[in-house]
Structure formats: structure tokens, C-alpha cells
CSV table of C-alpha atoms in Angstrom, one decimal:
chain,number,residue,atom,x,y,z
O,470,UNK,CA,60.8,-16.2,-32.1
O,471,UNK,CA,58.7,-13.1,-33.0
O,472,UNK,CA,56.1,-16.2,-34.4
O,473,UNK,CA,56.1,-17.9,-31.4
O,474,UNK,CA,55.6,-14.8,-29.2
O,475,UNK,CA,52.3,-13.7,-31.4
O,476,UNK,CA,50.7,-17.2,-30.9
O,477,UNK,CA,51.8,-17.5,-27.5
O,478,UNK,CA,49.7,-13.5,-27.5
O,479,UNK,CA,47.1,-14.6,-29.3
O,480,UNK,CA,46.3,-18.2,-27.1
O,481,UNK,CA,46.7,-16.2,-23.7
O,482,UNK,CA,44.1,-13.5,-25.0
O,483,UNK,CA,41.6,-16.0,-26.0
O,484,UNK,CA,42.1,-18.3,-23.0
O,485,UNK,CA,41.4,-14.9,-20.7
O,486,UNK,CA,38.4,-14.6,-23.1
O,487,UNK,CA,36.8,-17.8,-22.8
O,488,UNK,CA,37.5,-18.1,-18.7
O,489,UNK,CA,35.6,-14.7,-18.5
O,490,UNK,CA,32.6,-16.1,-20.3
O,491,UNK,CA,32.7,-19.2,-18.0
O,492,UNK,CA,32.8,-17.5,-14.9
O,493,UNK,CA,30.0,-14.7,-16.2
O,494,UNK,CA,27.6,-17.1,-17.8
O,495,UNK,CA,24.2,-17.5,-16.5
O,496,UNK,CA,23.4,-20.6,-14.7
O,497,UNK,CA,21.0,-21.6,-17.2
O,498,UNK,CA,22.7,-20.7,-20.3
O,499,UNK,CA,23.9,-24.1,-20.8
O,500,UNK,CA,20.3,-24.9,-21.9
O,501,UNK,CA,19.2,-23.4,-25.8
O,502,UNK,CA,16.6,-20.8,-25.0
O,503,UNK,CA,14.9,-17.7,-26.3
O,504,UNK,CA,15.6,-14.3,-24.1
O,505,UNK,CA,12.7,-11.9,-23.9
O,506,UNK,CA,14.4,-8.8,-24.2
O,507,UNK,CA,13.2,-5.0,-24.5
O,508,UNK,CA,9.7,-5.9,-23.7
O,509,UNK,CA,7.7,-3.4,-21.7
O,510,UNK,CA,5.4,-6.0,-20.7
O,511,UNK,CA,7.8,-8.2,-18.6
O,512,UNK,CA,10.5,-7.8,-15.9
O,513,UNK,CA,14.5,-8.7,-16.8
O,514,UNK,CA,16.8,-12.0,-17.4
O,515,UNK,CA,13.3,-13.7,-18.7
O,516,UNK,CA,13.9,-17.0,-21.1
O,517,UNK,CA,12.0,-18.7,-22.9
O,518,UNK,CA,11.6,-22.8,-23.2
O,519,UNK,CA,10.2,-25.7,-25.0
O,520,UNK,CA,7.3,-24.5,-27.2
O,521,UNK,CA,7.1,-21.5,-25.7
O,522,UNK,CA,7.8,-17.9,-28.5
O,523,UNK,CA,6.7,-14.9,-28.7
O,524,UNK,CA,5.0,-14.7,-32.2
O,525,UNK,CA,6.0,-12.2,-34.8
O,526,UNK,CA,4.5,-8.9,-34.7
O,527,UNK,CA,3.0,-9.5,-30.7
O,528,UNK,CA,4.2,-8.6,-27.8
O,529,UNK,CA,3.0,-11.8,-25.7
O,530,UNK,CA,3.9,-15.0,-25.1
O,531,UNK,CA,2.2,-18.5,-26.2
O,532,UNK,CA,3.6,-20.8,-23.7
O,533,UNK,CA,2.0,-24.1,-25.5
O,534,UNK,CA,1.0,-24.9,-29.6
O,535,UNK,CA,-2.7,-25.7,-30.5
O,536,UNK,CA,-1.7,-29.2,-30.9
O,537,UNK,CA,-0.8,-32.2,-28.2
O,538,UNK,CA,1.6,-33.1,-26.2
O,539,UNK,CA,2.9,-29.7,-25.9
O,540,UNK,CA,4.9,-28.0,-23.1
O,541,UNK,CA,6.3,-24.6,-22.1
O,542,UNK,CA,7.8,-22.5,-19.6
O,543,UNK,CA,8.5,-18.5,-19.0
O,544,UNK,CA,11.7,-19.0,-16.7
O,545,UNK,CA,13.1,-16.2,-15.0
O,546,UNK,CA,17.2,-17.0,-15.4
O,547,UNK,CA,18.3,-15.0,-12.3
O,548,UNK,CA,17.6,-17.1,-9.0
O,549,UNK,CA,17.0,-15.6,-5.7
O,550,UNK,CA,17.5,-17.1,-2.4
O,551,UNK,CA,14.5,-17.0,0.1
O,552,UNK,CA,17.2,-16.2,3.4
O,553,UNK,CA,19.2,-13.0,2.6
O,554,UNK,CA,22.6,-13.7,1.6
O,555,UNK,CA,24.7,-10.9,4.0
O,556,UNK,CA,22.3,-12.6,6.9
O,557,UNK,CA,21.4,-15.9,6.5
O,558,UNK,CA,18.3,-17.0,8.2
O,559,UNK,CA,16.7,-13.2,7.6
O,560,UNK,CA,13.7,-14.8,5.5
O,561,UNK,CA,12.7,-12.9,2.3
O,562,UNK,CA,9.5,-12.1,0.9
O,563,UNK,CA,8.5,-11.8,-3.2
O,564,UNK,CA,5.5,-10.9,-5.0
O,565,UNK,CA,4.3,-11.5,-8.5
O,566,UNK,CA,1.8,-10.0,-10.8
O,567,UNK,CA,1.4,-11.4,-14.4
O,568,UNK,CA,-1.6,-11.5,-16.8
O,569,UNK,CA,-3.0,-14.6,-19.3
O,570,UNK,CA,-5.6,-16.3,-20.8
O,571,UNK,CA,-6.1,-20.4,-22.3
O,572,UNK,CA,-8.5,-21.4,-24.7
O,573,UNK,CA,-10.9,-23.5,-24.4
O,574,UNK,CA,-9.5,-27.4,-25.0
O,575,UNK,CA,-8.2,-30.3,-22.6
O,576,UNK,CA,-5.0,-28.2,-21.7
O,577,UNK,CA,-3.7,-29.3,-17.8
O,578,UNK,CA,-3.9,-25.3,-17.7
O,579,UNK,CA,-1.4,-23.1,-16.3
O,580,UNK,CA,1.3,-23.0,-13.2
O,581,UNK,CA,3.2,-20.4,-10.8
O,582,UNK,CA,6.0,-22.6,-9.8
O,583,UNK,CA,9.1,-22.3,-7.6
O,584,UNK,CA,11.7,-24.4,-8.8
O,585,UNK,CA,15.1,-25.9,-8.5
O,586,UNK,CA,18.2,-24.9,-10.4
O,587,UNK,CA,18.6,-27.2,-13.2
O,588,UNK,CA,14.4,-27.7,-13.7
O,589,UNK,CA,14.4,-26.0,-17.2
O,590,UNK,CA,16.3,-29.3,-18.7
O,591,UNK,CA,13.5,-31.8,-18.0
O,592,UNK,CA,10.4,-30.5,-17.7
O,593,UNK,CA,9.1,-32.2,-21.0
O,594,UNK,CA,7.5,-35.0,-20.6
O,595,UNK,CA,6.9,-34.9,-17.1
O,596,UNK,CA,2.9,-34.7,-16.9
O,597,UNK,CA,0.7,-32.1,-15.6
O,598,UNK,CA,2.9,-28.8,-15.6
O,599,UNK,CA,6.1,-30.6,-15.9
O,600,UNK,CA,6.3,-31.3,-12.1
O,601,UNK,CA,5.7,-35.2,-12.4
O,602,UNK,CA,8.7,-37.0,-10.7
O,603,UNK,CA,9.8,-33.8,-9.0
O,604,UNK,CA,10.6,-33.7,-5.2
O,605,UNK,CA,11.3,-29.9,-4.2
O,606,UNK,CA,8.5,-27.4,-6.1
O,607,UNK,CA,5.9,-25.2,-4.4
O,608,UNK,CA,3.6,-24.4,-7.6
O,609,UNK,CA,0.1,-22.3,-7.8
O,610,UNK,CA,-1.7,-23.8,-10.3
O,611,UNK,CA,-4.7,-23.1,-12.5
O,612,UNK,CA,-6.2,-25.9,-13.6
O,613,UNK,CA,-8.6,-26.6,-16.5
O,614,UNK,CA,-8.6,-30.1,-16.4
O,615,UNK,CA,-10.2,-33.4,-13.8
O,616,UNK,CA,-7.3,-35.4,-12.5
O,617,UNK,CA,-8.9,-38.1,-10.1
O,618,UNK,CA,-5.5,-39.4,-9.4
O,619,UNK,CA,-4.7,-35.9,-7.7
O,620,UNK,CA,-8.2,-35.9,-6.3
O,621,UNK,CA,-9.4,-32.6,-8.4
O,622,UNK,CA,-12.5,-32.0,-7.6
O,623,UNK,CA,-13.7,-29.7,-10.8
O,624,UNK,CA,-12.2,-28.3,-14.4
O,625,UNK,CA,-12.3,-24.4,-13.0
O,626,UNK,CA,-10.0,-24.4,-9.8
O,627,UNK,CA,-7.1,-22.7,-8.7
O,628,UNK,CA,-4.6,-24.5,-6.1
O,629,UNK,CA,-1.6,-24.9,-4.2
O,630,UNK,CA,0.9,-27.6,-4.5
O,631,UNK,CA,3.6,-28.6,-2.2
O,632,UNK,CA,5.9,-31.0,-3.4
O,633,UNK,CA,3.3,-32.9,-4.7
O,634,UNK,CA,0.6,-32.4,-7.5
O,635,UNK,CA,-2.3,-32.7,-4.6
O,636,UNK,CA,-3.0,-29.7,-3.8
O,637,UNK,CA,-2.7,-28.1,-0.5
O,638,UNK,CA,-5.4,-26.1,-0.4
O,639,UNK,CA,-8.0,-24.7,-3.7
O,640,UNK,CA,-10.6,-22.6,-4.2
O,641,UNK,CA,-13.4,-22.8,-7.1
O,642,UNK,CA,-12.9,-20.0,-9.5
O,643,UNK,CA,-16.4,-20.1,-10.3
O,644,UNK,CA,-17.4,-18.6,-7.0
O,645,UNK,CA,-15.8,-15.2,-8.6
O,646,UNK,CA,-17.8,-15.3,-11.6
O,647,UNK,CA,-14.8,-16.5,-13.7
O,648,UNK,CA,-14.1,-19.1,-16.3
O,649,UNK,CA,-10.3,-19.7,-16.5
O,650,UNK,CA,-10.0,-21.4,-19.8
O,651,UNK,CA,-12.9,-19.2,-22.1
O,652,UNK,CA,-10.1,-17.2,-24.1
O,653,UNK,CA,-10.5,-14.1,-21.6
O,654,UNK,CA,-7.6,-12.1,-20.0
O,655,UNK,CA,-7.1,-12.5,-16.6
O,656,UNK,CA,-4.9,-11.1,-13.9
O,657,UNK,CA,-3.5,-12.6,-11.2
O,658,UNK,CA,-1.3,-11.4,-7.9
O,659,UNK,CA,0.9,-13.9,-6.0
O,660,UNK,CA,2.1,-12.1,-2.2
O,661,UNK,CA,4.2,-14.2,0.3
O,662,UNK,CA,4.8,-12.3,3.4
O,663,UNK,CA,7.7,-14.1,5.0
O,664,UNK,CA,7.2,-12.8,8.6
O,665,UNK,CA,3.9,-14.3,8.8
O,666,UNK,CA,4.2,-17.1,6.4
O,667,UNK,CA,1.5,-16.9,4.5
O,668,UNK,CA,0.9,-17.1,0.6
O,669,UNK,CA,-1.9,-15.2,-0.8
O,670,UNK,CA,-3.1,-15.5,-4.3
O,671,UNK,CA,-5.7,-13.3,-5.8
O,672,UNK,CA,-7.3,-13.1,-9.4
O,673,UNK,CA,-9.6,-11.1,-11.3
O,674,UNK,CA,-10.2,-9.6,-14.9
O,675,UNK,CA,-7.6,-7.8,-16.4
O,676,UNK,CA,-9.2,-3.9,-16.1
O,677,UNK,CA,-10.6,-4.6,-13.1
O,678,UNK,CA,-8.6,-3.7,-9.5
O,679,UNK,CA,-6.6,-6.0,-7.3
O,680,UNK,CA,-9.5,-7.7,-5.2
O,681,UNK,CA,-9.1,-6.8,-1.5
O,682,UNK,CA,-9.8,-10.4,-0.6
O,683,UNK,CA,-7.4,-13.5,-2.2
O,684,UNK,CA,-9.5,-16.6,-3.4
O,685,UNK,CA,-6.7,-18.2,-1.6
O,686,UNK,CA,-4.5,-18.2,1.0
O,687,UNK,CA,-2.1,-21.2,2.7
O,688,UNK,CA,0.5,-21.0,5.7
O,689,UNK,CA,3.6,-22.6,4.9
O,690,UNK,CA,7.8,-21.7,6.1
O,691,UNK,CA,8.9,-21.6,2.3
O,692,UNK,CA,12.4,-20.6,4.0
O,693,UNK,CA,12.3,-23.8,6.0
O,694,UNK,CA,11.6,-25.5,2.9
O,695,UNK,CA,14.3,-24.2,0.7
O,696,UNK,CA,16.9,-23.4,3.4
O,697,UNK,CA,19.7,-21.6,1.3
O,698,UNK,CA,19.1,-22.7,-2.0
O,699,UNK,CA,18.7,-21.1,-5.2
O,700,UNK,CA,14.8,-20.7,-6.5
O,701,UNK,CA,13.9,-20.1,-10.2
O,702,UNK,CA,10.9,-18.8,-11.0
O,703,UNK,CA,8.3,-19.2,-14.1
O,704,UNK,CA,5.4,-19.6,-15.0
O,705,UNK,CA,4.2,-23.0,-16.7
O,706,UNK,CA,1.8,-25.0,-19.4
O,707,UNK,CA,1.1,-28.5,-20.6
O,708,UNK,CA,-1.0,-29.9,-22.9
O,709,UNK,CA,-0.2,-33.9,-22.7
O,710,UNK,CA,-3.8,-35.1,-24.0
O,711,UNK,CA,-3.9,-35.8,-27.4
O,712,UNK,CA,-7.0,-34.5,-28.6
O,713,UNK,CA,-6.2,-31.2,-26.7
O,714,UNK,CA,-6.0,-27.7,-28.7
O,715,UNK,CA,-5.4,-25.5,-26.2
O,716,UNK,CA,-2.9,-22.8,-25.9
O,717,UNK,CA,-1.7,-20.4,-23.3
O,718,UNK,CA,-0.5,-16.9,-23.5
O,719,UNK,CA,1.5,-15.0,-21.0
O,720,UNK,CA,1.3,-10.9,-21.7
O,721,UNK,CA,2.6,-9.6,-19.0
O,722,UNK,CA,4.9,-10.8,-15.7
O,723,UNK,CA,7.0,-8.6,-13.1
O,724,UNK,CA,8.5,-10.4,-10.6
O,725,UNK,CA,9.8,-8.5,-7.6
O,726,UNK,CA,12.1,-9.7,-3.6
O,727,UNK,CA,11.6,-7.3,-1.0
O,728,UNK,CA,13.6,-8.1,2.5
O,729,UNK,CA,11.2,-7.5,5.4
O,730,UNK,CA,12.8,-5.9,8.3
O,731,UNK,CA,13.4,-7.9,12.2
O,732,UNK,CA,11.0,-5.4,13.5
O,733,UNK,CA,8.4,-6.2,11.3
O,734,UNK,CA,8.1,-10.4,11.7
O,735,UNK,CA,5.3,-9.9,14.6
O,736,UNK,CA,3.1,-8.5,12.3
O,737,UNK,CA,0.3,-9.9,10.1
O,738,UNK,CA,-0.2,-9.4,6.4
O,739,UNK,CA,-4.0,-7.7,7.6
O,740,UNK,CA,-3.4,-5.5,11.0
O,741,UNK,CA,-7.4,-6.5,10.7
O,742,UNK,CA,-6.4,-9.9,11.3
O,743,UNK,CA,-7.2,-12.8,9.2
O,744,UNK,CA,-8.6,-15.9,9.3
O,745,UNK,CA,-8.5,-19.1,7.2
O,746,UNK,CA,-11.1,-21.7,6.9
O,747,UNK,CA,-12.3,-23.2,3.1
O,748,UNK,CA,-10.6,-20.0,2.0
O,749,UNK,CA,-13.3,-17.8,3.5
O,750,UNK,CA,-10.2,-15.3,4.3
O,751,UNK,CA,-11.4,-12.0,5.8
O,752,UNK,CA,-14.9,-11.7,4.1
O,753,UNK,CA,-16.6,-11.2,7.4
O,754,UNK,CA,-14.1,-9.1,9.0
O,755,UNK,CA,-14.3,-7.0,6.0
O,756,UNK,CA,-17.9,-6.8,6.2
O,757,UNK,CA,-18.1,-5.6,10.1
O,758,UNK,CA,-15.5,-2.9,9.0
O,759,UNK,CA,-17.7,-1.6,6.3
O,760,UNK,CA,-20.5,-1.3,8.2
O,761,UNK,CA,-19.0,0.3,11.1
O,762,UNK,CA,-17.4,2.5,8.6
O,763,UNK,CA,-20.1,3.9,7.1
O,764,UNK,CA,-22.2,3.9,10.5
O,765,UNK,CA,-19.5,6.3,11.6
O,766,UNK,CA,-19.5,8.4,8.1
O,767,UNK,CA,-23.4,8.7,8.6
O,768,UNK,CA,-23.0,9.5,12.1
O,769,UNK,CA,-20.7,12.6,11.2
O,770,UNK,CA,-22.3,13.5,8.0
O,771,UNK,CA,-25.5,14.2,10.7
O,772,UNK,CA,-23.3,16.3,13.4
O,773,UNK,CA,-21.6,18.3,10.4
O,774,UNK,CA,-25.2,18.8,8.9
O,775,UNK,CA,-26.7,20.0,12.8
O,776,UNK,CA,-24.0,22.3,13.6
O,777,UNK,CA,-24.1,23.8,10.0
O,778,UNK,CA,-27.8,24.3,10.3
O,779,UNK,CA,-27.2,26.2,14.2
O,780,UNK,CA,-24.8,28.3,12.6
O,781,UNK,CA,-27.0,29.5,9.6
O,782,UNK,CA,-29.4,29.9,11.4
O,783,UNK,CA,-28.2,31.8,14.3
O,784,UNK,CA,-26.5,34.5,11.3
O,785,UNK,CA,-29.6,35.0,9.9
O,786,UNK,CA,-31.5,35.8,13.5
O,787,UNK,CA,-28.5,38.3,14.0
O,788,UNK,CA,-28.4,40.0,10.4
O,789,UNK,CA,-32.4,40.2,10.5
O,790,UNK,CA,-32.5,41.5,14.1
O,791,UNK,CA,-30.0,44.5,13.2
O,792,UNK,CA,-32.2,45.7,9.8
O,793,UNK,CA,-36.0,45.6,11.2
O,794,UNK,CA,-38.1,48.8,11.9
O,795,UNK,CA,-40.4,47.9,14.1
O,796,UNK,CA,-43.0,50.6,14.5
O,797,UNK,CA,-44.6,51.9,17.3
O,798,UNK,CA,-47.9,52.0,17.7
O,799,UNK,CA,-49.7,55.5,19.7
O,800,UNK,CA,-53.2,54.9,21.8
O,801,UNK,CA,-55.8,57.8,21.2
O,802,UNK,CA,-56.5,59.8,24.2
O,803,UNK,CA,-58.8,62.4,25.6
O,804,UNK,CA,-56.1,64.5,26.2
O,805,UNK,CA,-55.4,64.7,22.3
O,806,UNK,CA,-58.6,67.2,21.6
O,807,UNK,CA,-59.5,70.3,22.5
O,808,UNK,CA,-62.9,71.9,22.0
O,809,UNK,CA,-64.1,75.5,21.6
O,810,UNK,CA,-67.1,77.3,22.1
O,811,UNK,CA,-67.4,79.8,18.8
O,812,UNK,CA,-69.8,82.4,18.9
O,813,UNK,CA,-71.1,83.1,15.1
O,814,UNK,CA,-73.0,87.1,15.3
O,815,UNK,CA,-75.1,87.9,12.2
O,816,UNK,CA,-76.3,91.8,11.8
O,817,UNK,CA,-79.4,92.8,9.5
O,818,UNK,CA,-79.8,96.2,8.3
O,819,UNK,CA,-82.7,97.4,8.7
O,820,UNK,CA,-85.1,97.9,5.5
O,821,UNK,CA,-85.9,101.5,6.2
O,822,UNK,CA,-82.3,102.4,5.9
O,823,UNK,CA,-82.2,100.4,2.1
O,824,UNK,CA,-84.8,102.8,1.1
């Protein structure tokens, strides 16, 4: 009996202990992946996928292996819903900031993407940044390679995809003075602002300070698109051409959801306003406000410098008025001089008297 009662003990413990697990396991975990722990340079419940590692002694990752095919993806394991879940229907908003560089090679480049739950299990072998065959994906993508069947229209763009590898809306990176696949770090800023429904992308070197202006911008209901469904995040590279070399590197990625309040929805990302046509967002609105801005600066500069120049000198007549001596000055009259008659007598003795 006392046998009985310990393995009877001993099942129930480990039966608690493995429904436990189940019910706290990560929705992903059923995949074999590398976590990216205790690294500065990234945000939490990060994984790691296909050839993507972090290589010994660096603290960045190389999402895709010098050599061809190749595929891999920086997945962040902890999905968020884009309506809030105590208020369904309250859309959220998210930003993202993450830095990289590709060599030069045919690599398809490098993708942003949104994804389903359950994306992380066949994304190999599913052409240009795993997406191929996929039917609910938003994806910003910088691409380094020509793909006439998507209608690319150079190696050197950036773009947005919506459920489909044709983009959306690009930009040319080359109008920024940038190269994306040279070897050089870049930095780049993802912003969707659910009350106004716009997604923003901007990019620039990696010392350099977030551009005010984003080389692209597209309107789109991401909520509507994803109603209340879970949405992974990660960043993405493929290399599916044989004579490609190419390899990406991710060194940094923070990820963060922020709720935007009811009384906030009527207003635009820009209170300047903003206005989208072939990505020309804001450059001439940001113009007219510099001018006018330093118009105004010169204008006050020139008050300040008049009123400070009244003052000084209106001090200095006071201070220079109080210490003067001014002397005064006497005309010559007649009445001044007086003249005398003097009457000079001289005596001689006489010569008899000498004798």
C-alpha cells in the first residue's frame, strides 16, 4: 500500500508539472529556435529561426549564411493584438526602431513583416522574404534585388507590401544618398499611428538623427485588416539565388505598443498637416515653416537689437549729462578798467648849495 501511495504521489506531481508547462508555454515554442537573451541591443521574448545565430564573441545577429538558398528570421515570440483586449475595437498603435546592414551579392534583401501565428514553421522556401504563398502579411521591405514579376522598378528601393509581394507604395533609396546593400549600417524607424492610419517609415545612417521627413508613408486600417487576431512581428532575409553571397545582420531591434487614447483619433501624425503624393510627404510644408521661422527669428533678433541700442544709448546721454563742467565764458567790458591820472614831481638842488 505505502508503494502504491508513493507512485500514485509521484504520477500526480509530474502530471501537475507537465499541465503547467502546457498551459505556460509560448505559442511558438513548439518550433526549435534560438532565444536572444541578455542582449542590450534588442527588446525581450526575441527568437531566432532558420539560419539565423548570433556568432560567437558578437553581439549581432546574421539573419542569412554567405551561401544560397538561405533564409532567416528575428521573430518576436510574444504577439500583440492591434484592437486592445479590455476594449475591443480601441485600435493600437506600435513603433519599431532596429539597425542593419547586407553586403553586397544577389540577396532578395531584407523585410519588416507583420505576420500570422504559426508563420515561423514555413517560411523556408517560400521566395522573396518567405512571404510567397502567404495571404495575410503587411511587410516593409528593403529590397536589393530586380523582380519584374512584382514590377520592381530598381535594386535600391524600399516598399510596402500588402498581402502581396507588389508593393503598395516605394520610394528610391538613392534619392537619400544611400546604398542599402554596400556593407554600411543603417537605421531605420517604423511609426503606425492608428488614429490616423498611417504607416511611416524612415531611414538614415546609423549616427545620424531620426530624419524629420519618412522616405515613405502609406494609409491603410491595419485594424480592419487583422480584426482581433494575434500579430507576430520580425524582421526577415532571403537569399534564394544561387550565385548569391550575401548576408544580413541585425544589431539592434526594440519593438514597442502604445494605446492611443478616444480623444486623440481626430488628430494627425503632423498638427502641420501632411500630404502624400510619390512620397513627397511634408517637404514643402516643412520648407514654408522654416522660412517663416527664421523670418520671424530675424525679425526679433532686429527689435531686441533696436531697443538694446535706445537703452544704451539713452544711459550714456544721462551718465554724461550728470559729470560735464561746462564753463562759462565772461565778455570784456569798459566797465572792467579804471584809469588814473599820476602826477610824478622831480626836485633838483641847486648847485650852489653842493658847494
Amino acid at each position: 500500500m505505502a508503494t502504491f501511495s508513493i507512485h500514485s504521489y509521484t504520477f500526480s506531481f509530474n502530471l501537475q508539472i507537465f499541465i503547467f508547462l502546457f498551459l505556460t508555454a509560448k505559442p511558438i515554442s513548439s518550433f526549435a529556435h534560438q532565444a536572444l537573451d541578455n542582449n542590450p541591443s534588442f527588446g525581450p521574448h526575441i527568437s531566432l529561426f532558420g539560419d539565423a545565430r548570433v556568432e560567437e564573441g558578437s553581439s549581432y545577429v546574421q539573419l542569412t549564411r554567405s551561401h544560397a538558398p538561405s533564409s532567416g528570421l528575428l521573430l518576436l515570440d510574444k504577439p500583440f493584438k492591434l484592437s486592445e483586449e479590455k476594449n475591443v475595437g480601441r485600435p493600437m498603435s506600435f513603433s519599431a526602431e532596429f539597425s542593419f546592414s547586407m553586403s553586397p551579392g544577389n540577396g532578395d534583401g531584407l523585410a519588416f513583416v507583420l505576420v500570422p501565428n504559426g508563420f515561423h514553421t514555413r517560411f523556408h522556401d517560400q521566395g522573396s522574404f518567405g512571404l510567397f504563398g502567404e495571404n495575410l502579411f503587411l511587410a516593409i521591405e528593403f529590397d536589393t534585388k530586380i523582380d519584374e514579376k512584382v514590377a520592381d522598378f530598381n535594386a535600391n528601393h524600399v516598399g510596402i507590401d500588402v498581402r502581396s509581394l507588389e508593393s503598395v507604395k516605394y520610394s528610391n533609396v538613392s534619392s537619400l544618398n544611400l546604398v542599402l546593400n554596400n556593407g554600411e549600417v543603417l537605421k531605420s524607424w517604423v511609426d503606425y499611428d492608428s488614429s490616423s492610419k498611417l504607416l511611416q517609415l524612415r531611414l538614415s545612417k546609423l549616427d545620424d538623427t531620426r530624419p524629420f521627413n519618412p522616405i515613405l508613408v502609406c494609409q491603410i486600417d491595419l485594424l480592419k485588416m487583422w480584426g482581433n487576431e494575434d500579430v507576430f512581428v520580425g524582421i526577415i532575409s532571403t537569399a534564394n539565388e544561387k550565385s548569391s553571397e550575401s548576408s544580413s545582420n541585425v544589431y539592434s531591434w526594440r519593438f514597442r505598443v502604445r494605446d492611443v487614447s478616444s480623444w486623440m483619433h481626430s488628430l494627425p501624425v503632423d498638427p502641420r498637416g501632411y500630404v502624400d503624393k510619390h512620397s513627397q510627404e511634408l517637404r514643402a510644408e516643412k520648407r514654408k515653416f522654416c522660412a517663416l521661422t527664421i523670418l520671424a527669428a530675424l525679425i526679433f533678433a532686429t527689435g531686441c537689437g533696436a531697443l538694446f541700442a535706445f537703452v544704451m544709448l539713452f544711459m550714456w546721454a544721462i551718465l554724461v549729462s550728470r559729470h560735464t563742467i561746462f564753463p562759462v565764458q565772461r565778455q570784456v567790458g569798459h566797465e572792467d578798467f579804471r584809469y588814473e591820472k599820476v602826477n610824478v614831481i622831480v626836485e633838483k638842488e641847486d648847485q650852489g648849495d653842493k658847494n
